[in-house]
Coordinates of C-alpha atoms and ligand atoms in Angstrom, one line a residue:
M91 CA -0.2 -73.8 -57.5
V92 CA 0.6 -70.2 -58.5
N93 CA -2.4 -68.1 -59.5
H94 CA -1.5 -66.2 -62.7
T95 CA -4.7 -64.2 -63.0
P96 CA -3.5 -60.7 -63.8
T97 CA -4.7 -58.0 -61.5
S98 CA -4.7 -54.4 -62.6
V99 CA -2.3 -52.0 -60.9
V100 CA -4.0 -48.8 -60.0
T101 CA -1.9 -45.9 -58.5
I102 CA -3.5 -43.5 -56.1
E103 CA -3.1 -40.8 -58.7
R104 CA -5.1 -42.7 -61.3
F105 CA -7.7 -43.6 -58.7
I106 CA -8.2 -40.0 -57.5
I107 CA -8.5 -38.8 -61.1
E108 CA -11.1 -41.4 -61.9
Q109 CA -13.1 -40.5 -58.8
E110 CA -12.9 -36.8 -59.7
R111 CA -14.3 -37.6 -63.2
Q112 CA -17.6 -38.6 -61.5
H113 CA -17.8 -34.9 -60.5
P114 CA -17.5 -32.8 -63.7
E115 CA -18.0 -29.7 -61.6
A116 CA -14.8 -30.4 -59.5
S117 CA -11.9 -28.0 -59.9
G118 CA -9.3 -30.6 -59.2
D119 CA -8.1 -28.8 -56.1
L120 CA -9.2 -31.5 -53.7
S121 CA -7.5 -34.2 -55.9
N122 CA -4.3 -32.1 -55.7
I123 CA -4.5 -31.8 -52.0
L124 CA -4.7 -35.6 -51.8
Y125 CA -1.7 -36.1 -54.1
D126 CA 0.3 -33.6 -52.0
L127 CA -0.6 -35.4 -48.8
A128 CA 0.4 -38.7 -50.4
L129 CA 3.8 -37.1 -51.2
A130 CA 4.2 -35.9 -47.6
A131 CA 3.3 -39.4 -46.4
K132 CA 6.2 -40.8 -48.5
M133 CA 8.6 -38.3 -47.0
I134 CA 7.5 -39.1 -43.5
T135 CA 7.7 -42.9 -44.2
N136 CA 11.3 -42.5 -45.1
K137 CA 12.1 -40.8 -41.8
V138 CA 10.0 -43.2 -39.8
R139 CA 11.9 -46.1 -41.4
S140 CA 15.2 -44.8 -40.2
A141 CA 14.0 -43.8 -36.8
G142 CA 15.7 -46.8 -35.2
L143 CA 19.0 -45.5 -36.5
V144 CA 19.0 -42.3 -34.6
D145 CA 21.3 -43.6 -31.9
I146 CA 23.8 -44.4 -34.6
L147 CA 23.3 -41.4 -36.8
G148 CA 22.7 -38.9 -34.0
S149 CA 19.7 -38.4 -31.7
A150 CA 17.1 -35.6 -31.6
G151 CA 18.7 -32.2 -31.0
H152 CA 22.2 -33.5 -31.9
E153 CA 24.2 -33.2 -35.1
N154 CA 24.3 -36.3 -37.2
V155 CA 27.1 -37.4 -39.4
Q156 CA 26.0 -35.2 -42.2
G157 CA 26.1 -32.2 -39.8
E158 CA 22.3 -31.9 -39.8
I159 CA 20.4 -31.3 -36.6
Q160 CA 18.1 -34.3 -36.0
Q161 CA 14.5 -33.4 -35.2
K162 CA 12.0 -35.3 -33.2
L163 CA 9.8 -37.2 -35.6
D164 CA 6.6 -35.5 -34.7
V165 CA 8.2 -32.1 -35.4
F166 CA 9.6 -33.4 -38.7
A167 CA 6.1 -34.8 -39.7
N168 CA 4.5 -31.5 -38.8
E169 CA 6.9 -29.4 -40.8
T170 CA 6.9 -31.8 -43.7
I171 CA 3.1 -31.6 -44.1
I172 CA 3.1 -27.8 -43.7
K173 CA 5.9 -27.4 -46.3
A174 CA 4.1 -29.8 -48.7
M175 CA 0.9 -27.9 -48.5
D176 CA 1.4 -24.2 -47.8
H177 CA 2.5 -23.0 -51.2
T178 CA 0.0 -24.9 -53.4
G179 CA -2.7 -22.3 -53.5
R180 CA -5.4 -24.8 -52.5
L181 CA -5.6 -24.1 -48.8
C182 CA -6.7 -21.1 -46.8
G183 CA -5.0 -22.3 -43.6
M184 CA -4.2 -25.4 -41.6
A185 CA -4.5 -26.6 -38.0
S186 CA -2.2 -29.2 -36.4
E187 CA -2.2 -31.1 -33.1
E188 CA 1.4 -29.8 -32.8
E189 CA 0.5 -26.1 -33.2
D190 CA -1.4 -23.8 -30.8
G191 CA -3.3 -21.7 -33.4
I192 CA -4.2 -21.6 -37.0
I193 CA -1.2 -22.1 -39.4
P194 CA -1.6 -19.3 -41.9
I195 CA -0.6 -19.5 -45.6
P196 CA 2.5 -17.2 -46.0
G197 CA 1.8 -13.9 -47.7
Q198 CA 3.7 -14.7 -50.9
F199 CA 1.4 -17.6 -51.8
R200 CA -2.1 -17.7 -53.0
T201 CA -4.8 -19.2 -50.7
G202 CA -7.5 -21.6 -51.7
K203 CA -10.9 -22.8 -50.8
Y204 CA -10.1 -25.6 -48.3
A205 CA -8.7 -25.9 -44.8
L206 CA -6.6 -28.9 -43.7
L207 CA -6.5 -30.2 -40.1
F208 CA -4.1 -32.9 -39.1
D209 CA -2.4 -35.0 -36.5
P210 CA 1.1 -35.2 -38.0
L211 CA 2.3 -38.2 -36.0
D212 CA -0.2 -40.2 -34.0
G213 CA 1.1 -42.6 -31.4
S214 CA 4.4 -40.8 -31.2
S215 CA 5.2 -42.4 -27.8
N216 CA 5.5 -45.7 -29.7
I217 CA 8.4 -44.6 -32.1
D218 CA 11.2 -45.7 -29.8
V219 CA 9.9 -49.2 -29.5
N220 CA 9.2 -49.8 -33.2
V221 CA 5.4 -49.9 -32.9
P222 CA 3.3 -48.5 -35.8
V223 CA 2.6 -44.8 -35.9
G224 CA 0.4 -42.8 -38.2
T225 CA -0.7 -39.5 -39.7
I226 CA -4.4 -38.4 -39.7
F227 CA -5.9 -35.7 -41.9
S228 CA -9.2 -33.9 -42.5
V229 CA -10.2 -31.4 -45.2
V230 CA -13.1 -29.0 -44.8
P231 CA -14.3 -26.3 -47.2
K232 CA -13.7 -22.7 -46.5
I233 CA -17.0 -21.1 -45.5
T234 CA -15.9 -17.5 -44.7
R235 CA -14.9 -14.8 -47.2
G236 CA -11.5 -13.2 -47.3
R237 CA -8.0 -14.5 -48.0
D238 CA -7.3 -16.4 -44.9
G239 CA -8.9 -19.3 -43.1
T240 CA -10.5 -18.3 -39.8
M241 CA -11.6 -20.2 -36.6
E242 CA -15.1 -20.4 -38.2
D243 CA -13.6 -22.4 -41.1
M244 CA -11.7 -24.7 -38.8
L245 CA -14.5 -25.3 -36.3
Q246 CA -17.0 -27.1 -38.6
P247 CA -18.8 -30.3 -37.6
G248 CA -17.2 -33.4 -39.1
R249 CA -20.2 -34.0 -41.4
R250 CA -18.9 -31.1 -43.5
Q251 CA -15.6 -32.8 -44.3
V252 CA -15.0 -33.2 -48.0
A253 CA -12.1 -35.6 -47.5
A254 CA -10.4 -37.4 -44.7
G255 CA -7.7 -40.1 -44.3
Y256 CA -4.9 -41.6 -42.4
V257 CA -1.5 -43.1 -43.1
I258 CA -0.2 -46.0 -41.1
Y259 CA 3.5 -46.5 -41.0
G260 CA 3.3 -50.2 -40.2
S261 CA 5.0 -53.3 -41.6
S262 CA 4.1 -51.6 -44.8
T263 CA 2.9 -48.0 -45.3
M264 CA -0.8 -47.7 -46.1
L265 CA -2.9 -44.7 -46.9
V266 CA -6.7 -44.9 -46.5
Y267 CA -8.9 -42.1 -47.5
T268 CA -12.4 -41.1 -48.4
T269 CA -14.0 -38.2 -50.3
G270 CA -17.5 -39.6 -49.5
Q271 CA -17.4 -42.2 -52.2
G272 CA -16.4 -45.1 -50.1
A273 CA -13.2 -45.7 -48.1
H274 CA -10.2 -47.0 -50.1
G275 CA -6.8 -48.2 -49.0
F276 CA -3.5 -48.0 -50.9
T277 CA -0.2 -49.7 -50.0
L278 CA 3.1 -48.0 -50.7
D279 CA 5.3 -50.1 -53.0
P280 CA 8.7 -48.9 -51.8
S281 CA 10.5 -50.2 -54.8
I282 CA 8.7 -47.7 -57.1
G283 CA 7.6 -45.1 -54.6
E284 CA 3.9 -45.4 -55.5
F285 CA 0.8 -46.0 -53.4
L286 CA -1.1 -48.8 -55.2
L287 CA -4.8 -49.6 -54.6
S288 CA -4.9 -52.6 -52.4
H289 CA -8.1 -52.3 -50.4
P290 CA -10.9 -50.9 -52.6
N291 CA -14.2 -50.0 -50.9
I292 CA -13.4 -51.2 -47.4
Q293 CA -16.4 -52.5 -45.4
I294 CA -16.2 -53.1 -41.7
P295 CA -18.1 -56.1 -40.3
A296 CA -21.3 -55.2 -38.4
T297 CA -19.8 -56.6 -35.2
G298 CA -16.2 -57.5 -34.4
R299 CA -13.9 -59.7 -32.5
Y300 CA -11.5 -57.1 -31.1
L301 CA -11.9 -54.5 -28.4
S302 CA -9.3 -51.8 -28.2
V303 CA -9.4 -50.0 -24.9
N304 CA -7.0 -49.0 -22.2
D305 CA -8.3 -51.1 -19.4
S306 CA -6.0 -49.5 -16.8
Y307 CA -8.5 -46.7 -16.5
Q308 CA -11.2 -49.0 -15.2
Q309 CA -11.3 -47.5 -11.7
L310 CA -11.7 -44.0 -13.2
W311 CA -14.6 -44.9 -15.5
H312 CA -18.2 -44.4 -14.7
E313 CA -20.1 -47.5 -13.7
N314 CA -22.0 -47.5 -17.0
V315 CA -18.7 -47.8 -18.9
R316 CA -17.5 -50.6 -16.6
Q317 CA -20.7 -52.5 -17.3
L318 CA -20.3 -51.9 -21.1
M319 CA -16.8 -53.4 -20.9
R320 CA -18.2 -56.4 -19.1
R321 CA -20.7 -56.9 -21.9
Y322 CA -18.0 -56.7 -24.6
R323 CA -16.0 -59.3 -22.7
G324 CA -19.0 -61.6 -22.4
L325 CA -18.9 -61.4 -18.6
E326 CA -22.5 -60.1 -18.7
G327 CA -25.2 -60.4 -21.3
D328 CA -25.0 -62.9 -24.2
R329 CA -22.5 -61.5 -26.7
K330 CA -19.6 -63.6 -27.8
P331 CA -16.5 -62.3 -25.8
M332 CA -14.3 -59.9 -27.6
S333 CA -10.5 -60.1 -27.4
I334 CA -8.5 -57.1 -26.2
R335 CA -6.0 -55.6 -28.7
Y336 CA -4.5 -52.3 -27.7
V337 CA -1.5 -50.8 -29.4
G338 CA -1.7 -47.3 -28.0
S339 CA -1.5 -45.8 -31.5
L340 CA -5.1 -44.9 -32.4
V341 CA -4.3 -45.3 -36.1
A342 CA -3.0 -48.8 -35.7
D343 CA -5.9 -49.9 -33.4
F344 CA -8.4 -48.3 -35.7
H345 CA -6.9 -49.8 -38.9
R346 CA -7.0 -53.3 -37.5
N347 CA -10.6 -53.0 -36.4
L348 CA -11.6 -51.4 -39.7
L349 CA -10.3 -54.3 -41.7
G350 CA -11.2 -57.1 -39.3
G351 CA -14.1 -55.7 -37.2
G352 CA -14.2 -54.4 -33.7
L353 CA -14.3 -51.4 -31.6
F354 CA -11.9 -48.7 -30.3
A355 CA -13.1 -47.0 -27.2
Y356 CA -11.6 -44.1 -25.3
P357 CA -14.3 -43.2 -22.7
R358 CA -14.3 -40.2 -20.4
N359 CA -12.7 -41.0 -17.1
Q360 CA -12.3 -39.1 -13.8
K361 CA -8.9 -37.8 -14.8
S362 CA -9.9 -37.0 -18.4
P363 CA -13.5 -35.9 -18.1
E364 CA -13.6 -34.9 -21.8
G365 CA -11.8 -38.0 -23.0
K366 CA -8.3 -37.8 -24.5
L367 CA -8.6 -37.9 -28.3
R368 CA -8.9 -34.7 -30.4
L369 CA -12.2 -34.1 -32.2
L370 CA -10.7 -32.3 -35.1
Y371 CA -7.5 -34.2 -35.8
E372 CA -8.4 -37.7 -34.7
A373 CA -12.1 -38.4 -34.1
N374 CA -13.7 -36.6 -37.1
P375 CA -11.5 -37.9 -39.9
L376 CA -11.7 -41.5 -38.6
A377 CA -15.4 -41.1 -38.1
F378 CA -15.9 -40.1 -41.7
I379 CA -13.9 -43.1 -42.9
V380 CA -15.7 -45.6 -40.6
E381 CA -19.1 -44.4 -41.7
Q382 CA -18.1 -44.8 -45.3
A383 CA -17.1 -48.3 -44.5
G384 CA -20.5 -49.0 -42.9
G385 CA -19.4 -48.5 -39.3
R386 CA -20.2 -46.0 -36.7
A387 CA -18.5 -43.4 -34.5
S388 CA -20.0 -41.8 -31.3
T389 CA -19.2 -39.9 -28.2
G390 CA -21.5 -42.3 -26.4
T391 CA -24.4 -39.9 -26.6
Q392 CA -23.9 -38.2 -30.0
R393 CA -22.7 -39.1 -33.5
I394 CA -19.1 -37.7 -33.8
L395 CA -19.8 -36.1 -37.1
D396 CA -22.6 -34.0 -35.6
V397 CA -20.6 -32.5 -32.8
Q398 CA -20.2 -28.7 -33.1
P399 CA -16.6 -27.9 -32.3
T400 CA -15.9 -24.9 -30.1
E401 CA -12.1 -25.0 -30.0
L402 CA -9.2 -26.3 -32.1
H403 CA -7.8 -28.8 -29.6
Q404 CA -11.1 -30.0 -28.2
R405 CA -11.1 -33.5 -26.9
T406 CA -14.0 -36.0 -27.1
P407 CA -14.9 -39.4 -25.7
L408 CA -14.8 -41.8 -28.6
Y409 CA -16.4 -45.1 -29.5
I410 CA -15.6 -46.1 -33.1
G411 CA -15.8 -49.2 -35.2
S412 CA -18.3 -51.9 -36.0
R413 CA -21.8 -50.6 -36.1
E414 CA -23.5 -52.9 -33.6
D415 CA -20.6 -52.7 -31.2
V416 CA -20.9 -48.9 -31.2
E417 CA -24.6 -49.1 -30.8
L418 CA -24.2 -51.1 -27.7
A419 CA -22.0 -48.4 -26.2
E420 CA -24.6 -45.8 -27.1
S421 CA -27.4 -47.8 -25.4
L422 CA -25.4 -48.1 -22.1
V423 CA -23.3 -45.0 -21.9
A424 CA -26.1 -42.5 -22.3
Ligands
AHG591 P1 -0.6 -38.7 -30.1 O1 0.6 -39.5 -30.1 O2 -1.0 -38.1 -31.4 O3 -0.6 -37.7 -29.0 O4 -1.9 -39.7 -29.8 C1 -1.8 -40.6 -28.8 C2 -3.2 -41.1 -28.5 C3 -3.6 -42.2 -29.4 O5 -2.8 -42.5 -30.5 C4 -3.8 -43.4 -28.5 O6 -4.9 -44.2 -28.9 C5 -3.9 -42.8 -27.2 O7 -3.3 -41.6 -27.2 C6 -3.4 -43.7 -26.1 O8 -3.7 -43.1 -24.8 P2 -3.5 -43.9 -23.5 O9 -2.0 -44.1 -23.3 O10 -4.1 -43.0 -22.4 O11 -4.2 -45.2 -23.6
MN592 MN1 -2.8 -38.7 -32.0
MN593 MN1 0.2 -36.6 -32.6

């Protein structure tokens, strides 16, 4: 039988406005940053959706039928976000996984009181095989004086984030974000071009079924990590065995575990002694979201959000997901 109970349609714009109303002191700048990011996400979605056509329409670096030079998708995503954000007067600077240094706000524009850090396209090695990719972003307040954002503004511990989120370009496009009032998910309705509230107040189960880890590093892990993985898989100890799910796009692995429960782990290994994932563009924003959803994120020895960054592209070991599963990592990895 068809259920005719009417459900209310809430756009991301309305939702952001309503959350902002709970903070009468808010200037609206943060809300506008979020709208602008949602717009950039729609533009990137469009490009991702036609990625499979590049062989027909022209590949990266070649002219397509319209005479345009095709860009690699990660370059396109990077430039789309910069162009959507640099002229708005709300940012003092940006930092991107794709750029070496701080991305300044051009001289002709006003600057603002926030800094934006982002991974424009996460999982980019997966594009050619039609596996989900994503965008991850983090917003921190400007803490220095002067017009432009400095390293001091960029290198703040994750607990100072005022907003964070990700977009997953999957079977549908979803945007999940937090401003510290819960983690909320929106699904893009392509027919009207709007993100609609589909996952209000996401809560991650306390323990989960899925373990997302690249097992091929086994020989390079510390013995403690190998033991931890045996525990997750039920080969030692008494926990119910987890199932392995590893996409190779952090956003996709994280998203599955956030909704269904589980753990993503990228431990240190002999070849990557600092881990692989980036503290500022990947670990911090997802840690803010997972904590808002009742989960946990750790380096193994420290809460991710408490790590004091020392450089823009700093890497970190990462254990993120269901609270009890991350706690087990912390008890063994230390
Ligand atoms: P990016 O495409 O932004 O460089 O990130 C890739 C990351 C992350 O998405 C994924 O979880 C991880 O690399 C996979 O690394 P391994 O291939 O070493 O497992
Ligand atoms: Mn990435
Ligand atoms: Mn990337």
